[in-house]
Amino acid sequence: MHPAKAIANYDFSQLDGTIQVSDMLTNTQFALDQLAYLQANSESKVMQNIAFTEQNVADLVEFLHALTDPCVKDRECLAPWISSASEVDPDGMRLNAIDEFGTEL
């Protein structure tokens, strides 16, 4: 599908309410304008229109789902990889995560 048509037909109401969307359409239009410019000026050898089959789309969606491990939403699941502020930080490079309430995770 053509990117501009895909955006025009996209139902933004399906997005999670925590996603910042105030500049979404402006930023998306900017990206579409850049793509059109690059394609019109033959500056884009990578960004070409490609016809995807339904299977290509299904495979891509499955790949994207694989990139989001459900473990990232579960503190207990992540526990083996999260250090606490009380643990030794040997190189001073540790990042301590905090939640939206300022509580260290």
Short mmCIF file of C-alpha atoms in Angstrom, two decimals:
data_model
loop_
_atom_site.label_atom_id
_atom_site.label_comp_id
_atom_site.label_asym_id
_atom_site.label_seq_id
_atom_site.Cartn_x
_atom_site.Cartn_y
_atom_site.Cartn_z
CA MET A 1 0.00 0.00 0.00
CA HIS A 2 1.13 3.54 -0.66
CA PRO A 3 2.37 5.21 2.58
CA ALA A 4 0.15 8.29 2.23
CA LYS A 5 -2.92 6.12 1.64
CA ALA A 6 -2.00 3.92 4.59
CA ILE A 7 -1.79 6.96 6.90
CA ALA A 8 -5.05 8.40 5.53
CA ASN A 9 -6.80 5.11 6.32
CA TYR A 10 -5.13 4.48 9.69
CA ASP A 11 -7.38 4.47 12.76
CA PHE A 12 -5.36 6.44 15.32
CA SER A 13 -7.95 5.67 18.01
CA GLN A 14 -6.50 2.15 18.28
CA LEU A 15 -3.27 3.52 19.78
CA ASP A 16 -2.58 3.14 23.48
CA GLY A 17 -3.71 6.24 25.35
CA THR A 18 -0.24 6.75 26.81
CA ILE A 19 1.31 7.38 23.38
CA GLN A 20 2.07 11.05 22.71
CA VAL A 21 0.21 11.94 19.52
CA SER A 22 0.08 15.74 19.48
CA ASP A 23 2.56 16.08 16.60
CA MET A 24 1.93 12.72 14.98
CA LEU A 25 0.20 13.92 11.84
CA THR A 26 2.62 16.82 11.33
CA ASN A 27 5.65 14.58 11.76
CA THR A 28 4.15 11.87 9.56
CA GLN A 29 3.40 14.38 6.81
CA PHE A 30 6.97 15.67 7.04
CA ALA A 31 8.28 12.12 6.59
CA LEU A 32 5.95 11.53 3.62
CA ASP A 33 7.09 14.81 2.03
CA GLN A 34 10.74 13.80 2.48
CA LEU A 35 10.08 10.39 0.94
CA ALA A 36 8.29 11.96 -2.05
CA TYR A 37 11.13 14.43 -2.56
CA LEU A 38 13.79 11.72 -2.45
CA GLN A 39 11.85 9.49 -4.83
CA ALA A 40 11.10 12.36 -7.25
CA ASN A 41 14.75 13.35 -7.36
CA SER A 42 16.05 9.80 -7.68
CA GLU A 43 18.00 10.30 -4.46
CA SER A 44 16.42 7.29 -2.85
CA LYS A 45 17.67 3.96 -4.06
CA VAL A 46 16.58 2.23 -0.88
CA MET A 47 13.12 3.77 -0.42
CA GLN A 48 11.28 2.45 -3.44
CA ASN A 49 7.68 1.42 -3.69
CA ILE A 50 7.47 -2.32 -3.12
CA ALA A 51 4.37 -4.43 -3.53
CA PHE A 52 3.93 -6.56 -0.41
CA THR A 53 1.86 -9.71 -0.46
CA GLU A 54 -0.45 -10.49 2.42
CA GLN A 55 2.12 -13.08 3.54
CA ASN A 56 4.90 -10.44 3.48
CA VAL A 57 2.80 -8.21 5.72
CA ALA A 58 1.97 -11.07 8.09
CA ASP A 59 5.65 -12.02 8.30
CA LEU A 60 6.65 -8.43 9.01
CA VAL A 61 4.03 -8.08 11.74
CA GLU A 62 5.22 -11.30 13.37
CA PHE A 63 8.81 -10.05 13.24
CA LEU A 64 7.82 -6.78 14.91
CA HIS A 65 5.94 -8.65 17.63
CA ALA A 66 9.08 -10.72 18.22
CA LEU A 67 11.00 -7.52 18.95
CA THR A 68 8.79 -6.73 21.92
CA ASP A 69 9.43 -9.27 24.63
CA PRO A 70 6.49 -9.42 27.08
CA CYS A 71 9.12 -9.70 29.82
CA VAL A 72 9.74 -5.94 29.55
CA LYS A 73 6.37 -5.34 31.21
CA ASP A 74 7.01 -7.67 34.14
CA ARG A 75 9.39 -6.57 36.94
CA GLU A 76 9.86 -10.11 38.21
CA CYS A 77 10.76 -11.35 34.75
CA LEU A 78 13.34 -8.57 34.33
CA ALA A 79 14.70 -8.89 37.87
CA PRO A 80 17.83 -10.87 36.90
CA TRP A 81 18.97 -7.95 34.73
CA ILE A 82 18.01 -5.02 36.95
CA SER A 83 20.45 -3.89 39.59
CA SER A 84 19.42 -1.91 42.61
CA ALA A 85 20.91 1.41 43.69
CA SER A 86 22.41 -0.31 46.73
CA GLU A 87 24.53 -2.65 44.58
CA VAL A 88 28.11 -1.78 43.70
CA ASP A 89 28.46 0.22 40.50
CA PRO A 90 32.03 -0.65 39.52
CA ASP A 91 32.43 1.67 36.53
CA GLY A 92 29.94 4.44 37.40
CA MET A 93 28.04 3.76 34.19
CA ARG A 94 24.92 2.07 35.59
CA LEU A 95 21.54 3.57 34.76
CA ASN A 96 18.84 3.30 37.39
CA ALA A 97 15.33 3.08 36.00
CA ILE A 98 12.47 4.93 37.65
CA ASP A 99 8.77 4.70 36.94
CA GLU A 100 6.37 7.53 36.16
CA PHE A 101 5.98 8.19 39.91
CA GLY A 102 9.72 8.58 40.52
CA THR A 103 10.06 5.21 42.21
CA GLU A 104 13.23 3.31 41.42
CA LEU A 105 12.55 0.05 39.65
#
